[in-house]
Coordinates of N, CA, C and O in Angstrom, one line a residue:
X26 N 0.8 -1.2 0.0 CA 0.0 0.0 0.0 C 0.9 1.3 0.0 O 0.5 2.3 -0.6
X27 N 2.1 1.2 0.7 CA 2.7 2.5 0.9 C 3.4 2.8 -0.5 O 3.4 3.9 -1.0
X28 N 4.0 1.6 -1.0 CA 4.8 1.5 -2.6 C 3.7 2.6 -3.5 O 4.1 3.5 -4.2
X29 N 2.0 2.1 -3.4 CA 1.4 2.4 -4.3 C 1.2 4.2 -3.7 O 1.7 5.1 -4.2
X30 N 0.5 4.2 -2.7 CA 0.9 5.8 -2.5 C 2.6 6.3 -2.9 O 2.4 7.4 -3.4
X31 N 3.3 6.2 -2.9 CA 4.8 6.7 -3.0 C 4.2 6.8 -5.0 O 4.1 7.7 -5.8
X32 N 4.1 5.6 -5.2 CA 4.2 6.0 -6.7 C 3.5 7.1 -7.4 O 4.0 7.7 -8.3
X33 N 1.7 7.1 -6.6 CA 0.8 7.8 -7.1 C 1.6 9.5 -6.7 O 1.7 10.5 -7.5
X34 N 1.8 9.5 -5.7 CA 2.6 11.1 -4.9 C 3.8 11.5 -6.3 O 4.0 12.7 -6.7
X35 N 4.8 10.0 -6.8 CA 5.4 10.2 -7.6 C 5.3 11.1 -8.9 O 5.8 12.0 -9.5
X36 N 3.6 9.8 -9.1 CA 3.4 10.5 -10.7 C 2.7 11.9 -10.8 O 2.8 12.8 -11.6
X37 N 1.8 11.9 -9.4 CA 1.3 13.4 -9.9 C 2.3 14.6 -9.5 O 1.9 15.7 -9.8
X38 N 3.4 14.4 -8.9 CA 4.4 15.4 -8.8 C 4.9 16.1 -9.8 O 5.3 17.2 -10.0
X39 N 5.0 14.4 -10.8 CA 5.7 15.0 -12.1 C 4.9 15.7 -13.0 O 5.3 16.7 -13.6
X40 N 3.4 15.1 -13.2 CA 2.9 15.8 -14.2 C 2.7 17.1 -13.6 O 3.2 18.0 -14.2
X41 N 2.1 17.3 -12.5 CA 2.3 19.2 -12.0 C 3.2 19.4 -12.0 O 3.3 20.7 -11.8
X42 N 4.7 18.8 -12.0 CA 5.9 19.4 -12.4 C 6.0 20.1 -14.2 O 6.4 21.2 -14.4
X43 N 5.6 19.3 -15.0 CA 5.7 19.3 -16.2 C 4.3 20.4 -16.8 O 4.5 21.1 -17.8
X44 N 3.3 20.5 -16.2 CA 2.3 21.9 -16.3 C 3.3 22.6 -15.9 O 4.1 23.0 -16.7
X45 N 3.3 22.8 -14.7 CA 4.0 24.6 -14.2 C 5.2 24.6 -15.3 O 5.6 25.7 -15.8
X46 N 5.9 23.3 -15.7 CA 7.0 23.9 -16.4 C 6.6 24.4 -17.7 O 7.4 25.3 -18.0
X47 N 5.8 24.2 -18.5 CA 4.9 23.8 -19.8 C 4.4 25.6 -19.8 O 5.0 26.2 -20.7
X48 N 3.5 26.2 -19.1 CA 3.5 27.3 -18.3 C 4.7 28.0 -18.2 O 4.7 29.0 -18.9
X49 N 5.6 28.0 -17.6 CA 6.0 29.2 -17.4 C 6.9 29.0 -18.8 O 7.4 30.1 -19.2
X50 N 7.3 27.9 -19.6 CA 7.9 28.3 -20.4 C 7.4 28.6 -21.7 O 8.1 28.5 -22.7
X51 N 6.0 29.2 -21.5 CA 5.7 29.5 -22.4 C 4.9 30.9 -21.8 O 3.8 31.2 -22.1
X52 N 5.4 31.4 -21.1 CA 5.3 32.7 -19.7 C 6.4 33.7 -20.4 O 6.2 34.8 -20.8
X53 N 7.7 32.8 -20.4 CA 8.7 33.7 -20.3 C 9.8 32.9 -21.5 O 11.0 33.1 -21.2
X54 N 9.6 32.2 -22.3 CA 10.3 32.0 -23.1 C 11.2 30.6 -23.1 O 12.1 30.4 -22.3
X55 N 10.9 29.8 -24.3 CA 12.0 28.6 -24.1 C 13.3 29.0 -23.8 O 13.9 28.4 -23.0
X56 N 13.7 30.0 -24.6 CA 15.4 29.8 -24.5 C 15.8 30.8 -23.1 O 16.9 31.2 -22.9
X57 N 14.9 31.0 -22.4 CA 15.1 31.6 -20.8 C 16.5 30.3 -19.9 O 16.4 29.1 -19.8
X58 N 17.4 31.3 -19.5 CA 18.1 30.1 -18.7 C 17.6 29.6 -17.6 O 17.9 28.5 -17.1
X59 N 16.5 30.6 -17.0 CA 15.9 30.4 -15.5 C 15.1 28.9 -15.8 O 14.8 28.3 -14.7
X60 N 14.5 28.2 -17.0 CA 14.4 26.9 -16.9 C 15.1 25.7 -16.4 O 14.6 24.8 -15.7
X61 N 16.5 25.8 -16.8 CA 17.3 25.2 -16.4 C 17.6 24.9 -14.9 O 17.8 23.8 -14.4
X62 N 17.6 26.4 -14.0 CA 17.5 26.0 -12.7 C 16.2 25.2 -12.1 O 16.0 24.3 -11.2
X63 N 15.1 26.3 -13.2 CA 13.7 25.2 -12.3 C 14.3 23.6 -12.9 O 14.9 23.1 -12.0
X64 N 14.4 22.9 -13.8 CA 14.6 21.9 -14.2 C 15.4 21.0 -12.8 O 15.0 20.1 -12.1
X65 N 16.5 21.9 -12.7 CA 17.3 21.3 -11.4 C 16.3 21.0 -10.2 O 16.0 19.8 -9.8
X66 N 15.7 22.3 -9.6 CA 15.1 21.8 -8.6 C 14.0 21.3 -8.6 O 13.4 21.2 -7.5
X67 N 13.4 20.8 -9.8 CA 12.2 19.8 -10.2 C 13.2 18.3 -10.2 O 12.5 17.4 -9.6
X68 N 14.1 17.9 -10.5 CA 14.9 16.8 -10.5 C 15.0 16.3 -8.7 O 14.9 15.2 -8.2
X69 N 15.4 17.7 -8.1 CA 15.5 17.4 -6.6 C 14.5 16.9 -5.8 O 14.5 16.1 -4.9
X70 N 13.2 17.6 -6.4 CA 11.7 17.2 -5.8 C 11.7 16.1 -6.3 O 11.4 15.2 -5.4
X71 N 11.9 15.6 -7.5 CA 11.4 14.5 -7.8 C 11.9 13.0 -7.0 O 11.3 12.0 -6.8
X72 N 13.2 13.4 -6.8 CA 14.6 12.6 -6.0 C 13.7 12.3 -5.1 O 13.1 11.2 -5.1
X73 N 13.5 13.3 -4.2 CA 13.3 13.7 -2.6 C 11.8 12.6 -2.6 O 11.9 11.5 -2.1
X74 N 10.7 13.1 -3.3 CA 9.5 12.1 -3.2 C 10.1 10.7 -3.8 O 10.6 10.0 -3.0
X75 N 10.1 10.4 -4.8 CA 10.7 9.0 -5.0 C 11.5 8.0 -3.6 O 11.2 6.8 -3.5
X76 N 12.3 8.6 -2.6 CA 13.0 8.2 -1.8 C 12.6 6.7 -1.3 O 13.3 5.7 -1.1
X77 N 10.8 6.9 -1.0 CA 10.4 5.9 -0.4 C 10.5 4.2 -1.5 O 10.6 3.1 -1.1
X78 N 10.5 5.0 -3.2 CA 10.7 3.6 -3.9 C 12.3 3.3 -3.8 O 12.8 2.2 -3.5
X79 N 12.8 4.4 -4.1 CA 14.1 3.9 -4.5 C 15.3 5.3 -4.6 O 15.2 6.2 -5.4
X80 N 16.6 5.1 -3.7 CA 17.4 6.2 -3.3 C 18.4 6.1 -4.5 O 18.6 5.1 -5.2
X81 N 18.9 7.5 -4.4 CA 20.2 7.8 -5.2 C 21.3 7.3 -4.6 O 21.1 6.9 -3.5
X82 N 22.5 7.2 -5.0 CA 23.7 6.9 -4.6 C 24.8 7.6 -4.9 O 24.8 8.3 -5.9
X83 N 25.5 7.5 -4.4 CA 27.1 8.7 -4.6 C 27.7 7.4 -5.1 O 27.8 6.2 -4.7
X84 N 28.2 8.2 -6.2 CA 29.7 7.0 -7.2 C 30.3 6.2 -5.6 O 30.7 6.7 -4.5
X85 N 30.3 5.3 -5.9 CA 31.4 4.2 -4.5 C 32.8 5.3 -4.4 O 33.3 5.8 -3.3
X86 N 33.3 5.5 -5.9 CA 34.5 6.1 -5.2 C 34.8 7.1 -4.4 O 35.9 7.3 -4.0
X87 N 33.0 8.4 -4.2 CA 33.7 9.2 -3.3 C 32.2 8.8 -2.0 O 31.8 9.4 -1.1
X88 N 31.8 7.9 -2.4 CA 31.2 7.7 -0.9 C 31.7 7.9 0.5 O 31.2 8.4 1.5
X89 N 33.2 7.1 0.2 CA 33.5 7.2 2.0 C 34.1 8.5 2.5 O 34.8 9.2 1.8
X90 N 33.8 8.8 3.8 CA 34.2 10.1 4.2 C 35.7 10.2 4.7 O 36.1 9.5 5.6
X91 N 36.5 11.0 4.0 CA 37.8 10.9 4.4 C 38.0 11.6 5.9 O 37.1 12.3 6.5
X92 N 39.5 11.4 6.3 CA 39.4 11.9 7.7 C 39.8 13.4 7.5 O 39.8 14.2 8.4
X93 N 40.1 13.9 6.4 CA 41.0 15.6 6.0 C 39.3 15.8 6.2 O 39.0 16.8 6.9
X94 N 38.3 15.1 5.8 CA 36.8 15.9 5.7 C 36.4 16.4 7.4 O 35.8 17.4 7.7
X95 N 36.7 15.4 8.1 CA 36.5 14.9 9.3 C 37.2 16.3 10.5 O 36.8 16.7 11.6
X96 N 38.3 16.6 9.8 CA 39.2 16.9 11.4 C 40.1 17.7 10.6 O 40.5 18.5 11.4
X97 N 40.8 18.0 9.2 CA 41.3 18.9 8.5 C 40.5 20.1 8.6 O 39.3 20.2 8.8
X98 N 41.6 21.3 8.4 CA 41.3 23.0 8.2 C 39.7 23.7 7.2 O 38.9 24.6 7.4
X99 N 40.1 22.4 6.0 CA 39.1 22.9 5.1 C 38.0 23.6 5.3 O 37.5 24.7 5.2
X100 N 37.4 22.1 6.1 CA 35.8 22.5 5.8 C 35.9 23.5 7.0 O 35.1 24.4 6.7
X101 N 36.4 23.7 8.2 CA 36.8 24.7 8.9 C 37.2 26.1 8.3 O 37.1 27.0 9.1
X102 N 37.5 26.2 7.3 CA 38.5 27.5 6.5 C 36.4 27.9 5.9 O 35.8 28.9 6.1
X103 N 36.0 26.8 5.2 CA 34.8 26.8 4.4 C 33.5 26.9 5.1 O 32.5 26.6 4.4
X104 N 33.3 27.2 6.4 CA 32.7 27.6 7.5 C 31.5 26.8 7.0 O 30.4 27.4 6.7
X105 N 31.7 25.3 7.1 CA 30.6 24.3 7.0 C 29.6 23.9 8.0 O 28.5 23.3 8.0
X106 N 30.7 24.4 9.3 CA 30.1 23.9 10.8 C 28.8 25.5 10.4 O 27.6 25.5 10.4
X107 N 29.5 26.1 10.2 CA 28.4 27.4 10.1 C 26.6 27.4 9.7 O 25.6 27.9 10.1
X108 N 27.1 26.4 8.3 CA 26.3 26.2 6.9 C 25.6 25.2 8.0 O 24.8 24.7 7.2
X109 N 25.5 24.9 8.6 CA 25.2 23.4 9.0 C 23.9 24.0 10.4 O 22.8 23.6 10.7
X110 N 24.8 25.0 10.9 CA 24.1 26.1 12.2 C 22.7 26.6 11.9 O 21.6 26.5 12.5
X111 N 23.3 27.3 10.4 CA 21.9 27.7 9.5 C 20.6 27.2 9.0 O 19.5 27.7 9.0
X112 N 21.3 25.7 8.6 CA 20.4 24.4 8.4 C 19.7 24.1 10.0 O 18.6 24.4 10.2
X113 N 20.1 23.8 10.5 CA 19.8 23.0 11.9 C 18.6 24.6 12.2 O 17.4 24.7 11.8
X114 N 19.2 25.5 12.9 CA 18.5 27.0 13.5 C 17.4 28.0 12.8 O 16.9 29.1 13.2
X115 N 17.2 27.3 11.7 CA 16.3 28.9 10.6 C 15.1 27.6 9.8 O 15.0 26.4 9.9
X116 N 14.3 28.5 9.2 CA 13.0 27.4 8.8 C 13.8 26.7 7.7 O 13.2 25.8 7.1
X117 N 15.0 27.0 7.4 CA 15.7 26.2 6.5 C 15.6 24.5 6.8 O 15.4 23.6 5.9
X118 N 15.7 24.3 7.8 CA 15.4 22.8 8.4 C 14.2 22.2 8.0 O 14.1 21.1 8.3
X119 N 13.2 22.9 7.3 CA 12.1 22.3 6.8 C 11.9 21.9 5.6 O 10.8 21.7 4.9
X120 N 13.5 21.6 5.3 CA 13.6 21.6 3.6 C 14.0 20.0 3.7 O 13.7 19.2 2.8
X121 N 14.6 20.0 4.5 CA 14.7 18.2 4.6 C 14.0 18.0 6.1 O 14.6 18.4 7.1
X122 N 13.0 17.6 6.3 CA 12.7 17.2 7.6 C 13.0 15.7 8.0 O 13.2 15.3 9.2
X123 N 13.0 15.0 7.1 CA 13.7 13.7 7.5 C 14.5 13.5 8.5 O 14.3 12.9 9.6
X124 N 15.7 14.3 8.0 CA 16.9 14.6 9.0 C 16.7 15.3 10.2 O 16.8 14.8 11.3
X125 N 16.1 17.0 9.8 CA 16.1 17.6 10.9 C 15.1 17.5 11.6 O 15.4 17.9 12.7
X126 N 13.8 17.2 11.6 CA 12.7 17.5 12.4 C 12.3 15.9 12.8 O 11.1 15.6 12.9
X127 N 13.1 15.0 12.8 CA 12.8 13.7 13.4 C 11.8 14.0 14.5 O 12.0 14.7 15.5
X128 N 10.3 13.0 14.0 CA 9.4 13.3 15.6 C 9.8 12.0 16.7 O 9.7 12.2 17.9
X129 N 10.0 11.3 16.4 CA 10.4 10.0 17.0 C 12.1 9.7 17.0 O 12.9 10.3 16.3
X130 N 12.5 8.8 18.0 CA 13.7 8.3 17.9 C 13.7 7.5 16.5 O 12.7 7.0 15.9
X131 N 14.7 7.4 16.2 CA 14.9 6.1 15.1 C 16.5 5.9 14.7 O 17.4 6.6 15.0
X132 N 16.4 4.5 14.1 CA 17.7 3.8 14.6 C 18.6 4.5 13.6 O 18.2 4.9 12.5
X133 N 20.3 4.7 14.2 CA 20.9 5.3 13.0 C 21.3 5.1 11.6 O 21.8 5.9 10.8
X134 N 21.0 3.8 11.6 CA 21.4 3.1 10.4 C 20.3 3.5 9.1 O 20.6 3.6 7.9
X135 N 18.7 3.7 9.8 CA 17.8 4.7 9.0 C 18.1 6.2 8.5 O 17.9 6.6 7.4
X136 N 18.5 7.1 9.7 CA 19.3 8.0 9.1 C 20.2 8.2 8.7 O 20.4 9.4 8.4
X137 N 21.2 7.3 8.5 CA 22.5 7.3 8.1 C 21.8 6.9 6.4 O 22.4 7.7 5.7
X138 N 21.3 6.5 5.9 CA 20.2 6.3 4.7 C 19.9 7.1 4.3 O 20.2 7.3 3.1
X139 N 18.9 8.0 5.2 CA 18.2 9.3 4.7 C 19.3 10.1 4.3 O 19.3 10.6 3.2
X140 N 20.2 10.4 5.0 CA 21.7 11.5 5.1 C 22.0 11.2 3.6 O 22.0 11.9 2.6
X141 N 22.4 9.9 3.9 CA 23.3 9.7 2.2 C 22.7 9.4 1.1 O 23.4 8.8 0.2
X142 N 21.2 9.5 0.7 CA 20.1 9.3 0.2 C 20.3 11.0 -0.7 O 20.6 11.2 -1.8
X143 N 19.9 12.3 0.6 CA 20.1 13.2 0.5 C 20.9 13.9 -0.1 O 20.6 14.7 -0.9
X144 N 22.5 13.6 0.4 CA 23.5 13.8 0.1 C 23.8 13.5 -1.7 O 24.4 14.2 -2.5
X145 N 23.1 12.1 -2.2 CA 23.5 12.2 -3.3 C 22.4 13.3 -4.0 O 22.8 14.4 -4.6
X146 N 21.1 13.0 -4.0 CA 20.5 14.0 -4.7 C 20.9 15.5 -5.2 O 20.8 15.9 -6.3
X147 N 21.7 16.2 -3.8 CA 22.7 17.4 -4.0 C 23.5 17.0 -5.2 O 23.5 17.8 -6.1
X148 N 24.1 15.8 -5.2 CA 25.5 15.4 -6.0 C 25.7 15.5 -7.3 O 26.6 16.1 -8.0
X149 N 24.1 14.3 -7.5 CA 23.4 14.3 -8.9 C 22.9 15.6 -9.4 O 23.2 15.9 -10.5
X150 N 22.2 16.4 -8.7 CA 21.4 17.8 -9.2 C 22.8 18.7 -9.5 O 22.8 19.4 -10.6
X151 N 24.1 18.8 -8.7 CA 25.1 19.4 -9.2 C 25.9 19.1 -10.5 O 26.6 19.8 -11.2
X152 N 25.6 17.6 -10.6 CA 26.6 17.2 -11.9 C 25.5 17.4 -13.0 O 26.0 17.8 -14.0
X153 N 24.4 17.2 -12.8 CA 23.7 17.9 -13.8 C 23.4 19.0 -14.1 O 23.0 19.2 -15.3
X154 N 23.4 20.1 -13.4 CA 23.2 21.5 -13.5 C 25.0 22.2 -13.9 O 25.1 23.3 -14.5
X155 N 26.1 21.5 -13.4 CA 27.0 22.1 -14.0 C 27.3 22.7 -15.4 O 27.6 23.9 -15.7
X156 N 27.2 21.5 -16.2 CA 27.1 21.8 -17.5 C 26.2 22.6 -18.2 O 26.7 23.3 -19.1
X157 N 24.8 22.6 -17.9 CA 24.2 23.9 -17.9 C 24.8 25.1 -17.9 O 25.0 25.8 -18.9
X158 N 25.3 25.5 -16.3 CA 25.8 26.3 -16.3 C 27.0 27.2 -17.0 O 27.3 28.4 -17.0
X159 N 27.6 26.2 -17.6 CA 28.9 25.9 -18.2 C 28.2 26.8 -20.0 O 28.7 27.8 -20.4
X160 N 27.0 26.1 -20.5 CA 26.4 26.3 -21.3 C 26.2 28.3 -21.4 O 26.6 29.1 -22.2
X161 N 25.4 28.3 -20.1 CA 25.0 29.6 -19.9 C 26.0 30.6 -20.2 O 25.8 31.5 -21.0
X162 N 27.1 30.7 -19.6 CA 28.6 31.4 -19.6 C 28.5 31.2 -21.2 O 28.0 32.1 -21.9
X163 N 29.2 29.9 -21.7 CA 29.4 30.4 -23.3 C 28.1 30.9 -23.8 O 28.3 30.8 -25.0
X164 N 26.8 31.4 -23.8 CA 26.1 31.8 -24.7 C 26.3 33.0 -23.9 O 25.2 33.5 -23.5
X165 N 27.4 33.8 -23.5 CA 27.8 35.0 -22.9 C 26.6 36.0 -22.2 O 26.4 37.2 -22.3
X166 N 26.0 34.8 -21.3 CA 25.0 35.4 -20.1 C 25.9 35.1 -18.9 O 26.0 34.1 -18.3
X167 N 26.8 36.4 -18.8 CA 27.9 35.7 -17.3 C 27.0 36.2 -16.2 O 27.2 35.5 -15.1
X168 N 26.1 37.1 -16.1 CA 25.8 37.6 -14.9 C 24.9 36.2 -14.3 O 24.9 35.6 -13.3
X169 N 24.2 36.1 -15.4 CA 23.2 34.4 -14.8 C 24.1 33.7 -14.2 O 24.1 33.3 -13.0
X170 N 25.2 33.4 -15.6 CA 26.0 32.0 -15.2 C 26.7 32.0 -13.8 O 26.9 31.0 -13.1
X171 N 27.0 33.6 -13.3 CA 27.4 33.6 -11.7 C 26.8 33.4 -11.3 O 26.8 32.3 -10.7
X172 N 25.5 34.4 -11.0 CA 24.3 34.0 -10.1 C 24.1 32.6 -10.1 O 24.2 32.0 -9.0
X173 N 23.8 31.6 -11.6 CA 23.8 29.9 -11.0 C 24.8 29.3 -10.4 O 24.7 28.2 -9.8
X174 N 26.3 30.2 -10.5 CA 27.4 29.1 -9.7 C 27.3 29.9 -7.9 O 28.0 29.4 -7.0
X175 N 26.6 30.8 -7.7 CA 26.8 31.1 -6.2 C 25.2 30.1 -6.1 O 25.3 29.1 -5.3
X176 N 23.9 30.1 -6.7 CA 23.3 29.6 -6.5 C 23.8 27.8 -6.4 O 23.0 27.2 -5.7
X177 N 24.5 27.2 -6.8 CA 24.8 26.1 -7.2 C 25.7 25.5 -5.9 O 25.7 24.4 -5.4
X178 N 26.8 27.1 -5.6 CA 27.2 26.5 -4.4 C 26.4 26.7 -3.3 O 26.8 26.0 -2.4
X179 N 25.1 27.5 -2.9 CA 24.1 27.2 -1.9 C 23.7 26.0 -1.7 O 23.9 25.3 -0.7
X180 N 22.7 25.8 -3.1 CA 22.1 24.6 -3.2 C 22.7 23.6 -3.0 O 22.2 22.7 -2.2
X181 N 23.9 23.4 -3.6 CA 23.9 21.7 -3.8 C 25.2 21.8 -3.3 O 25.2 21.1 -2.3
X182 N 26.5 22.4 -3.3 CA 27.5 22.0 -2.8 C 27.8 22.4 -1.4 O 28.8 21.7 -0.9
X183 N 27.3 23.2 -0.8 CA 27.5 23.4 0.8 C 26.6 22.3 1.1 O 27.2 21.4 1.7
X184 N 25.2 21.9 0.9 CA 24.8 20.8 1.6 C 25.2 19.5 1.4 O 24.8 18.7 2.2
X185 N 25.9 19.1 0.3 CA 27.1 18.1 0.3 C 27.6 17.9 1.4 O 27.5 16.9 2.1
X186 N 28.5 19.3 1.7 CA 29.9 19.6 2.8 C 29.4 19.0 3.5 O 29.8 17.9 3.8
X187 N 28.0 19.6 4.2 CA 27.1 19.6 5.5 C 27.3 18.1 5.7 O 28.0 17.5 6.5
X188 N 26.2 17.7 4.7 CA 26.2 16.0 4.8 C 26.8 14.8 5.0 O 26.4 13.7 5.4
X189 N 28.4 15.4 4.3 CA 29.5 14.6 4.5 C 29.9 14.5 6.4 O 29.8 13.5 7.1
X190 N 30.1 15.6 6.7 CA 30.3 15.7 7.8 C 29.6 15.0 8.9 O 30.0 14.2 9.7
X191 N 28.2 15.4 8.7 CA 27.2 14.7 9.2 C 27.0 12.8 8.7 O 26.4 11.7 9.1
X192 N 27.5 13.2 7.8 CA 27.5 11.2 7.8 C 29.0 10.7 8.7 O 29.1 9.7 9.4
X193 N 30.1 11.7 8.3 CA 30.9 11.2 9.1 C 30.8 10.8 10.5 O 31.4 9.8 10.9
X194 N 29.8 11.7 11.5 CA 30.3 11.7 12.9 C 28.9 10.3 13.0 O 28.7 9.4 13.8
X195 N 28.2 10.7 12.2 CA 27.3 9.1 12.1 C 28.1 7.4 11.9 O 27.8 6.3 12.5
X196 N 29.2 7.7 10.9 CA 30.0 6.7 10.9 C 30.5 5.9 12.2 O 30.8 4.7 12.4
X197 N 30.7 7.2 13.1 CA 32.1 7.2 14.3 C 30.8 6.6 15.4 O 31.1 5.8 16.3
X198 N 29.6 7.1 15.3 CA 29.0 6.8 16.2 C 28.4 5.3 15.9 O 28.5 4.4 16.8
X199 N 27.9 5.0 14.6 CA 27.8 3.4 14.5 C 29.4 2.4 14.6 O 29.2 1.2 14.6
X200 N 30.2 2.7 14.6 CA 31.3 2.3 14.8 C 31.5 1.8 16.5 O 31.8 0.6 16.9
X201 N 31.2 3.1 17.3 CA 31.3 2.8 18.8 C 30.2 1.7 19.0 O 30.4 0.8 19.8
X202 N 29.2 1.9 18.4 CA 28.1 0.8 18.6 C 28.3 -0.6 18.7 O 28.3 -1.5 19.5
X203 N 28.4 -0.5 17.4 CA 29.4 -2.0 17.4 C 30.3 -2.6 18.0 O 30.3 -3.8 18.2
X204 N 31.2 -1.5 18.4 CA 32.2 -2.0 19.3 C 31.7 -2.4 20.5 O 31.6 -3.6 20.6
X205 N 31.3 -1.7 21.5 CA 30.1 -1.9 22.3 C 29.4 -3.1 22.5 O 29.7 -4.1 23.2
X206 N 28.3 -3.0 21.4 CA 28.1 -4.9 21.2 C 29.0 -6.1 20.8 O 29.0 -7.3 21.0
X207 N 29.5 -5.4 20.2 CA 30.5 -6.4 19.8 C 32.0 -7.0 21.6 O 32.6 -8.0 21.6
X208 N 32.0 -6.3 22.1 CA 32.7 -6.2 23.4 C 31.5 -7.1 24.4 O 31.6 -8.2 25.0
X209 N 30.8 -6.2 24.3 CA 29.3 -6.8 25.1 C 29.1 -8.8 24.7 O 28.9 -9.7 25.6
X210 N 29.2 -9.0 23.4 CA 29.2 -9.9 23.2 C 30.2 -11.3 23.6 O 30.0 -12.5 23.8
X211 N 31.1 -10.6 23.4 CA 32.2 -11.0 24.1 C 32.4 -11.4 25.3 O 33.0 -12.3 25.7
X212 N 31.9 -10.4 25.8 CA 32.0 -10.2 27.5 C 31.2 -11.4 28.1 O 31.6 -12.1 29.0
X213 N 29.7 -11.5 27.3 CA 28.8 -12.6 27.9 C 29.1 -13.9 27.3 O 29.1 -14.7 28.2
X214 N 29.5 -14.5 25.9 CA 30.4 -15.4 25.9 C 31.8 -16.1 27.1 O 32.0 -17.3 27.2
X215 N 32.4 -15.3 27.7 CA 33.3 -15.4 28.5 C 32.6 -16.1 29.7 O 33.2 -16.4 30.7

């Protein structure tokens, strides 16, 4: 039952995705670049509802969180703990409520899911909207093409940062867990 609601939530997202888009680009013109960002953040809605059939994934090779992400200057120099403050403290938190506005406890291995579920959607909507962007610049609209690369680093690549981080100290924390039981286990074997 829930598969079949998730699907129906799916499909009518897309077709009122595809009116309003149908609409405005015929509002303000096909070759308008501001399609291209709606396009992006219709891709992210679409991610985000879909979640319950089926999550995005980050390429294997930069899934795992390195320790320079963890405890290095960078993301420190790139005031992510900041980005992260903003997220967590402002109605901004109601953009993913999964993560932030948990009403219940739940186990971390579900949010460590949702996190990197999340995290790729950012990933994917960035590697797709780059080139766009890329596009925009050569058809010598730079003032857009900036505005989409500060927009681009809002959107999609500070909440990467965020998420990385946040999956990291998730890692350290299912790690101790394990140890834990895994010790525990031990302990009552003996």
């Amino acid at each position: 039952m829930q598969t079949l609601r998730s699907t129906i939530a799916l499909v009518a997202t897309a077709i009122g995705f595809g009116v309003c888009f149908f609409m405005l680009q015929s509002a303000i013109g096909p070759a308008s670049p501001w399609l291209g960002l709606l396009l992006m953040f219709y891709f992210m809605g679409l991610a985000k509802i879909a979640q319950p059939l089926f999550r995005l994934r980050i390429p294997k090779t930069l899934r795992a969180v390195r320790a320079w992400e963890m405890s290095g200057p960078t993301y420190g120099r790139l005031a992510v703990d900041g980005f992260g403050k903003v997220l967590r403290n402002t109605p901004l938190r109601h953009l993913n409520s999964s993560v932030y506005l948990a009403r219940r406890p739940r186990d971390l291995g579900t949010l460590y899911r949702q996190v990197e579920s999340t995290e790729a959607i950012h990933f994917w909507a960035m590697v797709l909207f780059t080139p766009y962007i890329a596009f925009v610049w050569l058809q010598r609209q730079v003032v857009v093409a900036t505005l989409f690369v500060l927009i681009q680093l809002l959107v999609n690549v500070y909440p990467i940062l965020h998420l990385r981080t946040l999956r990291g100290r998730l890692d350290e924390l299912l790690a101790r867990r394990h140890a834990k039981r895994h010790t525990k286990a031990a302990t009552n074997d003996a």
